[in-house]
Coordinates of C-alpha atoms in Angstrom, one line a residue:
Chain A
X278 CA 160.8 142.3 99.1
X279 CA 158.6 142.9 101.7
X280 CA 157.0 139.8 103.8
X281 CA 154.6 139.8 106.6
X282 CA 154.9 136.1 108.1
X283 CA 152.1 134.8 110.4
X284 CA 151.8 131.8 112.7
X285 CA 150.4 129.5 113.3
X286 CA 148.2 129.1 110.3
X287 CA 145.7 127.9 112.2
X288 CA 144.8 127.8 115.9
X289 CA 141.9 125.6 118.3
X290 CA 141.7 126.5 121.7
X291 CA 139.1 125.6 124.4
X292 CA 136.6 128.6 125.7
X293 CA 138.4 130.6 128.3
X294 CA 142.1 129.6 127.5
X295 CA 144.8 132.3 126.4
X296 CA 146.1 132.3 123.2
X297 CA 149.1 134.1 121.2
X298 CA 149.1 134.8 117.8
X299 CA 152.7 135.7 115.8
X300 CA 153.7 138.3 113.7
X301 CA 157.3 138.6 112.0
X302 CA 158.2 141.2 109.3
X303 CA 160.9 142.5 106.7
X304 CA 158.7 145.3 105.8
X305 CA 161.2 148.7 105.5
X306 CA 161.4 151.6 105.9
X307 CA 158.0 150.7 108.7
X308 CA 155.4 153.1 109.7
X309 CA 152.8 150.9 111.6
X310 CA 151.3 147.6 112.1
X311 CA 147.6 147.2 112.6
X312 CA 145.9 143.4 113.3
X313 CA 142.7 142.7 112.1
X314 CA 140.0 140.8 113.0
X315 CA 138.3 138.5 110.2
X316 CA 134.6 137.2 111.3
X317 CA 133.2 134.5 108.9
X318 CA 131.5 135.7 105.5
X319 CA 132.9 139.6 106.4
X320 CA 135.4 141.6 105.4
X321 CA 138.9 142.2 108.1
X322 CA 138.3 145.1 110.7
X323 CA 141.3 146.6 112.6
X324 CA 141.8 145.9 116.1
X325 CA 144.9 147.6 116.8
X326 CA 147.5 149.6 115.6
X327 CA 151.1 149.9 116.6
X328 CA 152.9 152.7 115.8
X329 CA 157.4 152.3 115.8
X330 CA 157.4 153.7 119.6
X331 CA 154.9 151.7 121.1
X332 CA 155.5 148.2 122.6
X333 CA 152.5 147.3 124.1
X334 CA 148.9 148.5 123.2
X335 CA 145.8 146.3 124.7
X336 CA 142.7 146.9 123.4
X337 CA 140.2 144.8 125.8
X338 CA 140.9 141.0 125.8
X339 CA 143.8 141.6 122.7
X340 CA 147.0 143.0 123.9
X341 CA 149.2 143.8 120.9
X342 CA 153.0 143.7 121.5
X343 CA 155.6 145.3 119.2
X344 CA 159.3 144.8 119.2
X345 CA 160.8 146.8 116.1
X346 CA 164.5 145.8 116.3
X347 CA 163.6 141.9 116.1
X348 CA 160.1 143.0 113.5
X349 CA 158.2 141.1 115.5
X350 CA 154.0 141.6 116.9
X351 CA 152.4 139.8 118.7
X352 CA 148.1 139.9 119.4
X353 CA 147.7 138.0 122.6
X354 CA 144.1 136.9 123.5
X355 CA 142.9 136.5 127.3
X356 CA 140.1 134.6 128.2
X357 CA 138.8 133.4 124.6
X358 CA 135.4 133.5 124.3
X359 CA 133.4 131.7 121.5
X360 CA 133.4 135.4 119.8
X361 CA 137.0 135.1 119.3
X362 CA 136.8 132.5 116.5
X363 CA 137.7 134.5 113.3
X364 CA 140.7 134.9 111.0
X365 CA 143.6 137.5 112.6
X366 CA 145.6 139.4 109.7
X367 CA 148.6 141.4 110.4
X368 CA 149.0 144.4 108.3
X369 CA 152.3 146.1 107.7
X370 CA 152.8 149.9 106.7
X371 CA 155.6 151.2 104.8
X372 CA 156.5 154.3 103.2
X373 CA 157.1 153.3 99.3
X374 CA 158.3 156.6 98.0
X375 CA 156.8 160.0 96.6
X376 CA 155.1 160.2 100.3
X377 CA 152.9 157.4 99.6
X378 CA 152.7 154.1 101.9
X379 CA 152.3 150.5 100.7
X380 CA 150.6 147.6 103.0
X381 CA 151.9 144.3 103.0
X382 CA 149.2 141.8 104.3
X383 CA 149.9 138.7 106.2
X384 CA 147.8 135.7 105.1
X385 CA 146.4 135.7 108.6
X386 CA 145.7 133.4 111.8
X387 CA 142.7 130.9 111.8
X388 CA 141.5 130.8 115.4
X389 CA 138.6 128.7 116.2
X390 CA 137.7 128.8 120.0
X391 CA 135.7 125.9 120.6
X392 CA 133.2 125.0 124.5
Chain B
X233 CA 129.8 155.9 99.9
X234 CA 130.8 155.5 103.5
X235 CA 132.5 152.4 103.2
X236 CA 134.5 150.4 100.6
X237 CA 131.4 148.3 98.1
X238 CA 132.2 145.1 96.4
X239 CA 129.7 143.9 94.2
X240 CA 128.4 141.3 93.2
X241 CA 128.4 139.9 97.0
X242 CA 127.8 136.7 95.3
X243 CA 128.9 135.2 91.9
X244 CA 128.2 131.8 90.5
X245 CA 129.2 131.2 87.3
X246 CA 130.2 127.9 84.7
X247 CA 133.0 127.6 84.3
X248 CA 135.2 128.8 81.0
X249 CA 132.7 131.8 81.1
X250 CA 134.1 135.4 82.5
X251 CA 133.2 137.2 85.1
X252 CA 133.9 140.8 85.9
X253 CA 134.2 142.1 90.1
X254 CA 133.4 145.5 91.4
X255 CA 135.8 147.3 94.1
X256 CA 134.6 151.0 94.8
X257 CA 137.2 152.1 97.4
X258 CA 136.0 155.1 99.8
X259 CA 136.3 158.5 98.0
X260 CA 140.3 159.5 98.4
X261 CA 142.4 156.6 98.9
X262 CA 144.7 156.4 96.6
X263 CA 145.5 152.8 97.0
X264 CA 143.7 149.5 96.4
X265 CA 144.3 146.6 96.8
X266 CA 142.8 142.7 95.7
X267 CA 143.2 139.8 97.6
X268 CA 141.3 136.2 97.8
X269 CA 140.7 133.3 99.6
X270 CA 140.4 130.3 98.5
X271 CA 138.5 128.0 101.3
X272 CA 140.6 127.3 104.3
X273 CA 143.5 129.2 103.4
X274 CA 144.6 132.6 104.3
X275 CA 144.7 136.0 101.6
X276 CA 146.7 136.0 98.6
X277 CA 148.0 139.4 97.0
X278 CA 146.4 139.7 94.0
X279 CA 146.9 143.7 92.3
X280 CA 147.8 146.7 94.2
X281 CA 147.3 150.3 92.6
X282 CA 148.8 153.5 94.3
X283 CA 147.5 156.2 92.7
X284 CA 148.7 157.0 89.2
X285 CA 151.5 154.2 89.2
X286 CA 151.7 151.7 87.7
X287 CA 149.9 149.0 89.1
X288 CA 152.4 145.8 91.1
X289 CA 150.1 143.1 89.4
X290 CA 153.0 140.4 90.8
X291 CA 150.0 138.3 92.6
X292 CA 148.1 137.9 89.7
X293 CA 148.2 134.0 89.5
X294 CA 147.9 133.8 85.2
X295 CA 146.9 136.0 82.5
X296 CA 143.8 134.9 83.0
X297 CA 143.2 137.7 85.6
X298 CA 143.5 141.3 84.8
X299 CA 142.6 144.4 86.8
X300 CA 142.0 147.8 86.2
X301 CA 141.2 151.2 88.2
X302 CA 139.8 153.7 86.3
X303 CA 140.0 157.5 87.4
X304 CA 142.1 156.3 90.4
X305 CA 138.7 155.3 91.8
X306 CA 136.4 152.3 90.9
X307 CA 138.4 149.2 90.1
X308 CA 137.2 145.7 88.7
X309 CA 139.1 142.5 88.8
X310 CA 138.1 140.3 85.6
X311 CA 138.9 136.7 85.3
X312 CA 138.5 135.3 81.7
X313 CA 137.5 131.3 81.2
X314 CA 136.8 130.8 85.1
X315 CA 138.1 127.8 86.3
X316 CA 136.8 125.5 89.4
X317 CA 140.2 126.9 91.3
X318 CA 139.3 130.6 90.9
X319 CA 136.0 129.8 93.4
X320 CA 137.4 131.8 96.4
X321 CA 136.4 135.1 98.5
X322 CA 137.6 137.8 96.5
X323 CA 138.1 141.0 98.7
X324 CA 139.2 144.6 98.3
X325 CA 140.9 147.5 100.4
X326 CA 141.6 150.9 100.4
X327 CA 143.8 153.2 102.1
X328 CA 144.6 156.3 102.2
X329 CA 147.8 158.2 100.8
X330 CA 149.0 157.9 104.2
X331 CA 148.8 154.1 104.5
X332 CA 147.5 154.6 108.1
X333 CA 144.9 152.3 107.6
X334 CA 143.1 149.3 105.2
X335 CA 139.6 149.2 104.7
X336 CA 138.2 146.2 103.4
X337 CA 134.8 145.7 101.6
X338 CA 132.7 142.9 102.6
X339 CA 134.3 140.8 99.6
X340 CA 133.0 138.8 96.5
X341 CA 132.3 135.3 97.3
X342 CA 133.2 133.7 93.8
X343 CA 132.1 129.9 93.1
X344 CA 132.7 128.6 89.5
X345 CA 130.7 125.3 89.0

């Protein structure tokens, strides 16, 4: 069955400090990985997206990594600003026959990135 | 519409009664997807329907819930005899056939009193 595992569940960190957020999958046959970012009261935009030949994408503060022989991401913040605080979901693509593609959501990273 | 639309964007409801949740997905994704959260906690799979499949309904948490997409567009999430557990962010997501990406609506916040 496919799982996308996140962790931690939840995260505090002080304004300014780096931060790493985990990503492990048994999602097959994959396709891509996106992360999304969460604010309070709306729905999860995409910050990223990793495709199977790429290992490192950065996108401003986040830098995603990707390591497809270990199905492991990671979404590495830099500098956390207050901003930051949100819920980080890592999305999993896979091809599920008839050339259609199923995603498998993780239940996401609670950050809160507090002065 | 440009975007995916939930609506209501706010439901408050007593509980035992039902209550009935709009998803309308952007025009051409052929799969949709339902997820909450409850307070605190992270998303829980709810339904997922890919096109003219059968729908993998192995999040619904009892037979109190029950979803449906009709014309492989428009789907609404029903939950008979709400109970104080079901108050949670219901939210929806489309994608394309290609699965390239997941667009969620700005959810249902659902509070059963």
């Amino acid at each position: 069955k496919n799982q996308v595992e996140q962790s931690p569940q939840s995260l505090i960190i002080l304004e300014g400090k780096n931060c790493t957020l985990q990503c492990n999958y048994t999602v097959s046959p994959f396709s891509n990985l996106r992360w999304y970012k969460q604010d309070t009261g709306r729905g999860p935009v995409s910050l990223t997206i990793m495709t199977f030949s790429e290992n490192t994408k950065s996108n401003g503060r986040y830098t995603a990594t990707l390591d497809a022989d270990t199905k492991q991401s990671s979404l590495h913040i830099t500098a956390s600003q207050l901003s930051d605080s949100a819920s980080y979901i890592c999305v999993v693509s896979a091809a599920s026959g008839a050339g259609s593609y199923q995603l498998t959501f993780g239940k996401g990273t609670k950050l809160s990135v507090i002065p | 519409g440009a975007g995916v639309s939930q609506s209501p964007s706010n439901k408050v409801t007593e509980k035992g009664k039902d209550v009935e949740l709009r998803c309308d997905p952007i025009s051409g994704h052929t799969a949709l997807y339902w997820y909450r959260q409850s307070l605190g906690q992270g998303l829980e799979f709810l339904i997922y329907f890919q096109g003219n499949s059968a729908p993998d309904k192995s999040g619904l948490p009892s037979d109190r819930f029950s979803a449906e997409r009709t014309g492989g567009s428009v789907s609404t999430l029903t939950i008979q005899r709400t109970q104080q557990e079901d108050s949670a962010v219901y939210l929806c997501a489309s994608s394309p056939r290609t699965g390239a990406e997941a667009f969620f609506g700005q959810g249902t916040r659902l509070t059963v009193v």
